[in-house]
PDB file of C-alpha atoms in Angstrom:
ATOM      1  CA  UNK U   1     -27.119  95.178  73.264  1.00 66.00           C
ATOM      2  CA  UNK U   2     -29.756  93.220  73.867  1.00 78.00           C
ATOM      3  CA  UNK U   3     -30.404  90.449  71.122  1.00 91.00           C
ATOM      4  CA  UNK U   4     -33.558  88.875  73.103  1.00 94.00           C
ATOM      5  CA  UNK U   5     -36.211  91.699  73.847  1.00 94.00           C
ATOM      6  CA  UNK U   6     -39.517  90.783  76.018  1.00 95.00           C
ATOM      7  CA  UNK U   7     -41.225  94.693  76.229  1.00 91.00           C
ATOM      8  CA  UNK U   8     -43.882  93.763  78.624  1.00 94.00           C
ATOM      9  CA  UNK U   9     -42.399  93.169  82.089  1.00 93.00           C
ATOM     10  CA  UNK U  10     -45.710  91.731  83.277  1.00 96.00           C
ATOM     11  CA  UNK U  11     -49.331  91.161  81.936  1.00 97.00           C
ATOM     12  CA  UNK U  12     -52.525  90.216  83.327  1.00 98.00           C
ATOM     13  CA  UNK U  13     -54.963  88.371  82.197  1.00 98.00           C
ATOM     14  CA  UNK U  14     -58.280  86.786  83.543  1.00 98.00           C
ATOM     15  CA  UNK U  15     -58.932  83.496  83.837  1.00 97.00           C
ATOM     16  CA  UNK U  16     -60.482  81.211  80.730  1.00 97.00           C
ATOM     17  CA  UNK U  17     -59.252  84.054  78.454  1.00 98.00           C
ATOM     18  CA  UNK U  18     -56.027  83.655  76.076  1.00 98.00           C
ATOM     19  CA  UNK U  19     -52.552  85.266  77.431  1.00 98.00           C
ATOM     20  CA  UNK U  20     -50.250  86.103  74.857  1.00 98.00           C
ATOM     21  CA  UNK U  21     -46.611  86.744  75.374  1.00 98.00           C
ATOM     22  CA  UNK U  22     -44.476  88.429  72.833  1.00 98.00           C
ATOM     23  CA  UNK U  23     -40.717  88.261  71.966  1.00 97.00           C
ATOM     24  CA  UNK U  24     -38.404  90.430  69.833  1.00 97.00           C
ATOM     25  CA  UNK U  25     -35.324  89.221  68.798  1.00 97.00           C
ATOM     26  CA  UNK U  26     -32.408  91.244  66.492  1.00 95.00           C
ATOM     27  CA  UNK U  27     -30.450  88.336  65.368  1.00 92.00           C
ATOM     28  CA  UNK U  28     -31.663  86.754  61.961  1.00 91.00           C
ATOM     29  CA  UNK U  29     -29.138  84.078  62.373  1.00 91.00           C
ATOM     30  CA  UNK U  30     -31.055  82.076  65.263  1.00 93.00           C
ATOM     31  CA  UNK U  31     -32.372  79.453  63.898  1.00 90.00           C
ATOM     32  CA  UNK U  32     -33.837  77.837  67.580  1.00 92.00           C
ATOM     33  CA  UNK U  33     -36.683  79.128  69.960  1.00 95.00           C
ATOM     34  CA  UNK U  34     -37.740  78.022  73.359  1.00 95.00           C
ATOM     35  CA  UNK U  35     -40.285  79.225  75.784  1.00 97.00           C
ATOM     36  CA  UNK U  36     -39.402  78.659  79.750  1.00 96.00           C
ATOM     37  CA  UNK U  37     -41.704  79.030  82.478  1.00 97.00           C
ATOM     38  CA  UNK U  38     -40.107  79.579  86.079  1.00 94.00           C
ATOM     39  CA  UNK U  39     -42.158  79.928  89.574  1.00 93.00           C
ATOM     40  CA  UNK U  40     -40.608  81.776  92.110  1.00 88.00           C
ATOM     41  CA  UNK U  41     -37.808  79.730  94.121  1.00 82.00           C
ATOM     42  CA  UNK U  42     -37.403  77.382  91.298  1.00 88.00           C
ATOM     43  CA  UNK U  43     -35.317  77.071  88.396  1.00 91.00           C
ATOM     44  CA  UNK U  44     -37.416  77.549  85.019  1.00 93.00           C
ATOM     45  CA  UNK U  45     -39.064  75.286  83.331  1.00 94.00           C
ATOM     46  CA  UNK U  46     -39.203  74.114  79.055  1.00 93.00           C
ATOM     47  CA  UNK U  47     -42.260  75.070  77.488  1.00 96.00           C
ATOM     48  CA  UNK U  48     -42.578  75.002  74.515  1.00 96.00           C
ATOM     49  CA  UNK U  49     -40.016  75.227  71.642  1.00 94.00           C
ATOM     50  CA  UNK U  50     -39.764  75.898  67.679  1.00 95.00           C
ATOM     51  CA  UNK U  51     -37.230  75.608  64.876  1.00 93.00           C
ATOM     52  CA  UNK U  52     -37.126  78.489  62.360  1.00 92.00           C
ATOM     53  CA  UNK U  53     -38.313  76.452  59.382  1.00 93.00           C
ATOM     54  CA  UNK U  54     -41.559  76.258  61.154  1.00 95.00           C
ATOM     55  CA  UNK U  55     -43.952  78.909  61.777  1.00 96.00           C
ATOM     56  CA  UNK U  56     -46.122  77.734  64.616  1.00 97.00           C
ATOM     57  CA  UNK U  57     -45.633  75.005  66.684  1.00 97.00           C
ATOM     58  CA  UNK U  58     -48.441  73.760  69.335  1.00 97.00           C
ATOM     59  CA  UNK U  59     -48.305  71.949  72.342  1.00 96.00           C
ATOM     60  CA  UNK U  60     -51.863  70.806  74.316  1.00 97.00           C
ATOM     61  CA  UNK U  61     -52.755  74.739  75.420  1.00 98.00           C
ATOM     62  CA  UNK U  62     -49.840  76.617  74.553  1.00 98.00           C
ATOM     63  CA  UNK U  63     -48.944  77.750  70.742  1.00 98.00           C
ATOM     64  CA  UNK U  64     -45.796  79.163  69.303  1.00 98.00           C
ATOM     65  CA  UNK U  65     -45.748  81.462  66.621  1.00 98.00           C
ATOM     66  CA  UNK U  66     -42.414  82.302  65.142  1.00 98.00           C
ATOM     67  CA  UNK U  67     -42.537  85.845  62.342  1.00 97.00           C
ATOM     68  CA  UNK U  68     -39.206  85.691  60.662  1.00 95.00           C
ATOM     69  CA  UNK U  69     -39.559  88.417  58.669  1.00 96.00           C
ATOM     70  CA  UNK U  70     -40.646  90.409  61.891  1.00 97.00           C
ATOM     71  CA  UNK U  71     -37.984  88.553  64.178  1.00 97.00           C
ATOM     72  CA  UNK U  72     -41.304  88.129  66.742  1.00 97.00           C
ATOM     73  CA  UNK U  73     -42.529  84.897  68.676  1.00 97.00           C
ATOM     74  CA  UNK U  74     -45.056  84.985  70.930  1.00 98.00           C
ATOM     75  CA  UNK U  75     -46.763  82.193  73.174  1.00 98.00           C
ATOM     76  CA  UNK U  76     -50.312  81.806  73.364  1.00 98.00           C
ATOM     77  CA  UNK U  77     -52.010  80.076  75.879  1.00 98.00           C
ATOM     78  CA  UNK U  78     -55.211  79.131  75.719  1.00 97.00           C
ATOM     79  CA  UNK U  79     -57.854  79.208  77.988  1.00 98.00           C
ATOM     80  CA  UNK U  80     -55.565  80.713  81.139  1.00 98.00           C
ATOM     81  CA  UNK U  81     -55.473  78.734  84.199  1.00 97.00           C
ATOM     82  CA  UNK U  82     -54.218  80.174  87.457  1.00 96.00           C
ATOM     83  CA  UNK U  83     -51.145  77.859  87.735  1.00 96.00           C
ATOM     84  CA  UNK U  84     -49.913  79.542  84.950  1.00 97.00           C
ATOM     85  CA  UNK U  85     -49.087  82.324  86.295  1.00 98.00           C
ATOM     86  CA  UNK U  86     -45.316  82.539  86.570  1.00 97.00           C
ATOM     87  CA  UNK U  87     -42.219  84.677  84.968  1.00 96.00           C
ATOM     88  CA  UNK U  88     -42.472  83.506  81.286  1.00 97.00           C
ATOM     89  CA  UNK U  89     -38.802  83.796  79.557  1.00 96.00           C
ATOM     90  CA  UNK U  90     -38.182  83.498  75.623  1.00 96.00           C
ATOM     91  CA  UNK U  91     -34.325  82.021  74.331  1.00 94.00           C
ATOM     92  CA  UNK U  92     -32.948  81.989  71.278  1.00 93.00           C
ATOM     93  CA  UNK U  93     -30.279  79.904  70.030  1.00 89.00           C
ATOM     94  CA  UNK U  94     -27.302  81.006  68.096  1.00 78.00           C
ATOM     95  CA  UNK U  95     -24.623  79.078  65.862  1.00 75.00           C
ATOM     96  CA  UNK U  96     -22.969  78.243  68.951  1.00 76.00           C
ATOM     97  CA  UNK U  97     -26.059  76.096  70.283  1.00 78.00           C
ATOM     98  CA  UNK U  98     -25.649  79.213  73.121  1.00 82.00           C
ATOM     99  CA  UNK U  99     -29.267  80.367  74.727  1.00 87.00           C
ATOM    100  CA  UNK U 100     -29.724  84.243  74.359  1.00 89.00           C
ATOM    101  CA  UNK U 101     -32.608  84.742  77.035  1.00 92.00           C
ATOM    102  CA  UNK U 102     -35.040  87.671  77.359  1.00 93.00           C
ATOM    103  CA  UNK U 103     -35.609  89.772  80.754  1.00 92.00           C
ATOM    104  CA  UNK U 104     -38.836  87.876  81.309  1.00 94.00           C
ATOM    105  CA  UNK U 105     -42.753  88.759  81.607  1.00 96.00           C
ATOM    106  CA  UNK U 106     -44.587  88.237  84.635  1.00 96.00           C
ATOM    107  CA  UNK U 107     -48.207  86.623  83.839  1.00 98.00           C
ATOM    108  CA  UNK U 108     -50.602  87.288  86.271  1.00 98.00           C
ATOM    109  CA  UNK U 109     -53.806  85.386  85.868  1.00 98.00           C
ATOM    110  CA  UNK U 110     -56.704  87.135  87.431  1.00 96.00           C
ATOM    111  CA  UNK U 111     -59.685  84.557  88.773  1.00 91.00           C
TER     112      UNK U 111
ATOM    113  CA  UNK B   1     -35.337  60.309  88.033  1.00 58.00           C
ATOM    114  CA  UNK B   2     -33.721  62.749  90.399  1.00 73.00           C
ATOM    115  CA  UNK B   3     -33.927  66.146  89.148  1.00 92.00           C
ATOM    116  CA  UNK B   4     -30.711  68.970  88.707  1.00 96.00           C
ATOM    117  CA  UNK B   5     -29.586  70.052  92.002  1.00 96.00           C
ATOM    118  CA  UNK B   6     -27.290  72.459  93.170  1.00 97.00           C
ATOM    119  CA  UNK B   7     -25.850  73.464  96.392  1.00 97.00           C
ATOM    120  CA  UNK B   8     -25.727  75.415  98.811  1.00 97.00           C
ATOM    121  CA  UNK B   9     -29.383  77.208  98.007  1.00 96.00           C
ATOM    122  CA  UNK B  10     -28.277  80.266  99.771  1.00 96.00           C
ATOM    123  CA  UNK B  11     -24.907  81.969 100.621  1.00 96.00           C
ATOM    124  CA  UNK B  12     -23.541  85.250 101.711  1.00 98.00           C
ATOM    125  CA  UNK B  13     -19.979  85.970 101.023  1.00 98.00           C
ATOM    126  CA  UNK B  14     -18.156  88.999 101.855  1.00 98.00           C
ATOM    127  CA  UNK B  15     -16.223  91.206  99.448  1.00 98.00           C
ATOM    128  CA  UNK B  16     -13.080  89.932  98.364  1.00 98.00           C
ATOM    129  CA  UNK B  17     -13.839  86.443  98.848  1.00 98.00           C
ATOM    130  CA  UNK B  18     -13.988  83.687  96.435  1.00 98.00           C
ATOM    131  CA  UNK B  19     -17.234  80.673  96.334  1.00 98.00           C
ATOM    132  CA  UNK B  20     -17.971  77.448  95.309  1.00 98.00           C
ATOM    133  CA  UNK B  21     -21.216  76.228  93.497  1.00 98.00           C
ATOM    134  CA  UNK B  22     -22.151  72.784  92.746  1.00 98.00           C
ATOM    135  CA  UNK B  23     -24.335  71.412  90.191  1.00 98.00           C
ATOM    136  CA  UNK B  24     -25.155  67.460  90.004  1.00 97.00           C
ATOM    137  CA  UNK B  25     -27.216  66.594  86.580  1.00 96.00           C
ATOM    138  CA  UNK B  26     -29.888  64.723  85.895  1.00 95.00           C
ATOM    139  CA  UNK B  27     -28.249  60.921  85.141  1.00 93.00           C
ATOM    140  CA  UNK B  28     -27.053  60.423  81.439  1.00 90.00           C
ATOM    141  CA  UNK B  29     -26.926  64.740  80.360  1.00 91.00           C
ATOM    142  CA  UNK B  30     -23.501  65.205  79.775  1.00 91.00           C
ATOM    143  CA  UNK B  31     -24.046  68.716  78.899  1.00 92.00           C
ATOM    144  CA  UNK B  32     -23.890  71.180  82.018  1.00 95.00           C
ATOM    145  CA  UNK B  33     -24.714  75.230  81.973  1.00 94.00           C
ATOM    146  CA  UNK B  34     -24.116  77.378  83.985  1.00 97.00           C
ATOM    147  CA  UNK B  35     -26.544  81.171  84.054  1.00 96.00           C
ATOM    148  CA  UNK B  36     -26.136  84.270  86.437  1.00 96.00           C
ATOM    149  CA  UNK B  37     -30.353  86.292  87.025  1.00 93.00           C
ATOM    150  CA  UNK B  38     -30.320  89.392  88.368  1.00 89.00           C
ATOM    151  CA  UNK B  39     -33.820  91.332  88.632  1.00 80.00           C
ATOM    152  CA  UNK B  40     -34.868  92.471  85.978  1.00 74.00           C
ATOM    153  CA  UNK B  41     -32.280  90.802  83.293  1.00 78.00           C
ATOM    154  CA  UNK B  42     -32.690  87.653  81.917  1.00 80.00           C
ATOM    155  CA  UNK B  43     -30.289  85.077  82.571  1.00 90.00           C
ATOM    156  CA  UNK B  44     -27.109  85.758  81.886  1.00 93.00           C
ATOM    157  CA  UNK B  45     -25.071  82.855  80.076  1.00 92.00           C
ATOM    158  CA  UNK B  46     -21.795  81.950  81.778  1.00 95.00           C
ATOM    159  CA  UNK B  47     -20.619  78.636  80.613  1.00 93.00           C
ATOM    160  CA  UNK B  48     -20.957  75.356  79.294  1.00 93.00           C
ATOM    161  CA  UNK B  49     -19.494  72.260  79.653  1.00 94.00           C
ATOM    162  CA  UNK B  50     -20.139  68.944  78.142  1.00 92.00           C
ATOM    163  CA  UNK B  51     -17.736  65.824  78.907  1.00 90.00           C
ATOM    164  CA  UNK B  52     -15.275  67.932  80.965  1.00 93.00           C
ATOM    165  CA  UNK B  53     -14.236  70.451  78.196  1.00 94.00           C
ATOM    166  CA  UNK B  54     -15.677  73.908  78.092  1.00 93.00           C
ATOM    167  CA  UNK B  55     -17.669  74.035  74.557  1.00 90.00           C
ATOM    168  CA  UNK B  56     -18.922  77.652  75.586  1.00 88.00           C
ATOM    169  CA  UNK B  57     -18.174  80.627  77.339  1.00 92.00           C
ATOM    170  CA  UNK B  58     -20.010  83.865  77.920  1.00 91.00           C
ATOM    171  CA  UNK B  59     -19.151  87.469  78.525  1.00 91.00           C
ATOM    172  CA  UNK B  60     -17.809  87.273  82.181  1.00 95.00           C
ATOM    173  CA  UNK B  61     -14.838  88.394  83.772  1.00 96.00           C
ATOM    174  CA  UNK B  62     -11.947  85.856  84.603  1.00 96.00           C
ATOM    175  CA  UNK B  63     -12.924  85.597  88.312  1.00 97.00           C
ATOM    176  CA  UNK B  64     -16.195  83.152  86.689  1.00 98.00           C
ATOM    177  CA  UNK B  65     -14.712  79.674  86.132  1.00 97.00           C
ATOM    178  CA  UNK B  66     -15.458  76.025  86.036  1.00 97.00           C
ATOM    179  CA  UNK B  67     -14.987  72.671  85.392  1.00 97.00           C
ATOM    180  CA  UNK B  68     -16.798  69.081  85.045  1.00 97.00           C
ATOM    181  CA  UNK B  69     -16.090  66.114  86.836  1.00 96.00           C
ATOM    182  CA  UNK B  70     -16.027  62.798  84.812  1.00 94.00           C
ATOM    183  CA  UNK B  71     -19.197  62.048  86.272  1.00 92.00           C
ATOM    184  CA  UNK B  72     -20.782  65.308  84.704  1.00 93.00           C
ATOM    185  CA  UNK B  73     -20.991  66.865  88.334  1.00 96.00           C
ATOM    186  CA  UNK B  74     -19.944  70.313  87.845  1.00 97.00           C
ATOM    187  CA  UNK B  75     -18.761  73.439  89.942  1.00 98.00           C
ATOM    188  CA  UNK B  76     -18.354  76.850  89.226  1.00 98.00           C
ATOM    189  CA  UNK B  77     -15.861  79.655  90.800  1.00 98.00           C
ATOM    190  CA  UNK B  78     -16.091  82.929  91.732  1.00 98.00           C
ATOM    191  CA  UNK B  79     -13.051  84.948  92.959  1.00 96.00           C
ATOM    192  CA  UNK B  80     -12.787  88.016  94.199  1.00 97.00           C
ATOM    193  CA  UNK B  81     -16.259  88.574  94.799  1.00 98.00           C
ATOM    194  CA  UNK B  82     -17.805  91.955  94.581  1.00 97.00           C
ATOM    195  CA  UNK B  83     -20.872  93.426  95.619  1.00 96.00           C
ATOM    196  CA  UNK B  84     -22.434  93.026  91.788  1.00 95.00           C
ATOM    197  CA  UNK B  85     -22.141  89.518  91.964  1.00 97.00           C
ATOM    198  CA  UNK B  86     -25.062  89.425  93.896  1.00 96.00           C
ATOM    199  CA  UNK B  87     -26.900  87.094  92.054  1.00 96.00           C
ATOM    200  CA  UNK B  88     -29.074  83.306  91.682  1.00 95.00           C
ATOM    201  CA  UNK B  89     -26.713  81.374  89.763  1.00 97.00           C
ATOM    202  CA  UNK B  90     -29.056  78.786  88.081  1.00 96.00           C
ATOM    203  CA  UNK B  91     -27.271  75.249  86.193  1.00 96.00           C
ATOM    204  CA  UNK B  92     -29.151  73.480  83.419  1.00 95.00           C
ATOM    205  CA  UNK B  93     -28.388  69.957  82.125  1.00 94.00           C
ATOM    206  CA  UNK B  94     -29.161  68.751  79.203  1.00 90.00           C
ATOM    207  CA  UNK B  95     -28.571  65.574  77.039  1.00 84.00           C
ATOM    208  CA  UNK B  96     -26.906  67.068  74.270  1.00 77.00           C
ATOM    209  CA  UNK B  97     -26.498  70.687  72.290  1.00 75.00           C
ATOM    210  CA  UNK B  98     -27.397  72.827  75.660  1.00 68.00           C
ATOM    211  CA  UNK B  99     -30.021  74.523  73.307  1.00 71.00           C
ATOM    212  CA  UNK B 100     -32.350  71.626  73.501  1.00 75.00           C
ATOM    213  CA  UNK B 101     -34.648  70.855  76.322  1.00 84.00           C
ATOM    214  CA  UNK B 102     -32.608  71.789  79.457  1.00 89.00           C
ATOM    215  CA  UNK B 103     -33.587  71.037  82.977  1.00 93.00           C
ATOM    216  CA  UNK B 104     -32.492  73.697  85.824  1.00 95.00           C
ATOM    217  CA  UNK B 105     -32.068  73.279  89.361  1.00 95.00           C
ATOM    218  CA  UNK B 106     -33.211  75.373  92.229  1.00 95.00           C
ATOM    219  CA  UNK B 107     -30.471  77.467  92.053  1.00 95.00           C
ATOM    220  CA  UNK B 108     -28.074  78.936  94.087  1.00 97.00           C
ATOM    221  CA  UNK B 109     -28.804  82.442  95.584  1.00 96.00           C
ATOM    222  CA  UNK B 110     -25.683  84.424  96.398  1.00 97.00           C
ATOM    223  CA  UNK B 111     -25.318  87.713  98.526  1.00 97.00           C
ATOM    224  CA  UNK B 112     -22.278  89.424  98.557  1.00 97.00           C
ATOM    225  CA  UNK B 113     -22.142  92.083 101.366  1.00 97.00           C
TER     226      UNK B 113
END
């Protein structure tokens, strides 16, 4: 059962436009979000993160948005830039402090 | 600082045999993770280790082990490999709680034929 859902296995976007990435989660008892971005041949990267008393959290270009009563997040980033495109994964931390990690969505920014 | 790095990058084990994976932390995280990726699934929590006691474990068979070395190095086990374990084994270091900023290495890409 998957508790960490990203639908979209990939998405492209052109350049200077916004790319926004969406994650589902079925746990309401994660209380901890992160956003990781990983090239390919390297281990991912932090992002972006957000607690669940917050509802957006924003970081230079890229935005969290965290709908608890949905159980969605989804990054924005804003305008696109061809390094980012990468394998964008969303986690979600339990009681435990353990990461639950979506599948991943490839972003493909188009020049 | 130097980054997380593991070794070997690449290995291919046969069937039946059993592997060692290293992970060295960045200096000062005392909190060490371990993650299987196949394609298509996200990564796959194995365990985590923070001042050489297992805090968490995931849903892998016994043949998955490890340990941490006093000087937060860790290593993880496979035994008994099989074909599915086919895999990049990725370890993350943190500070603290491994749910806070982590920093992964390379990784460690194994084939089992």
């Amino acid at each position: 059962d998957q508790q960490v859902k990203q639908n979209s296995p990939s998405l492209s976007v052109q350049e200077g436009r916004i790319s926004i990435l969406n994650c589902d989660y079925t746990n309401s008892m994660f209380d901890y979000f992160l956003w990781y971005k990983k090239y390919p041949a390297e281990g991912p990267t932090f992002l972006i993160s957000i607690s669940s008393i917050k509802d957006k959290n924003e970081d230079g270009r890229f935005t969290v948005f965290l709908n608890k009563s949905a159980k969605h997040l989804s990054l924005h980033i804003v305008p696109s830039q061809p390094g980012d495109s990468a394998v964008y994964f969303c986690a979600a931390s339990d009681s435990n402090y353990q990461l639950i990690w979506g599948a991943g969505t490839k972003l493909i920014i188009k020049p | 600082k130097a980054g997380v790095t593991q070794t070997p990058r690449y290995l291919i084990k046969t069937r039946g045999q059993q592997v060692t994976l290293s992970c060295s932390p960045i200096s000062g995280h005392r909190s060490v993770s371990w993650y299987q990726q196949t394609p298509g699934q996200g990564l796959q929590f194995l365990f985590e280790y923070f001042s050489e006691t297992q805090r968490n474990k995931g849903n892998f068979p016994g043949r998955f082990s490890g340990r941490q070395f006093s000087n937060s190095r860790s290593e993880m086990n496979v035994s008994t490999l099989e074909l599915g374990d086919s895999a990049l084994y990725l370890c993350a270091s943190s500070w603290g709680r491994p749910n806070t900023e982590a920093f992964f290495g390379q990784g460690t890409r194994l084939t089992v034929v």
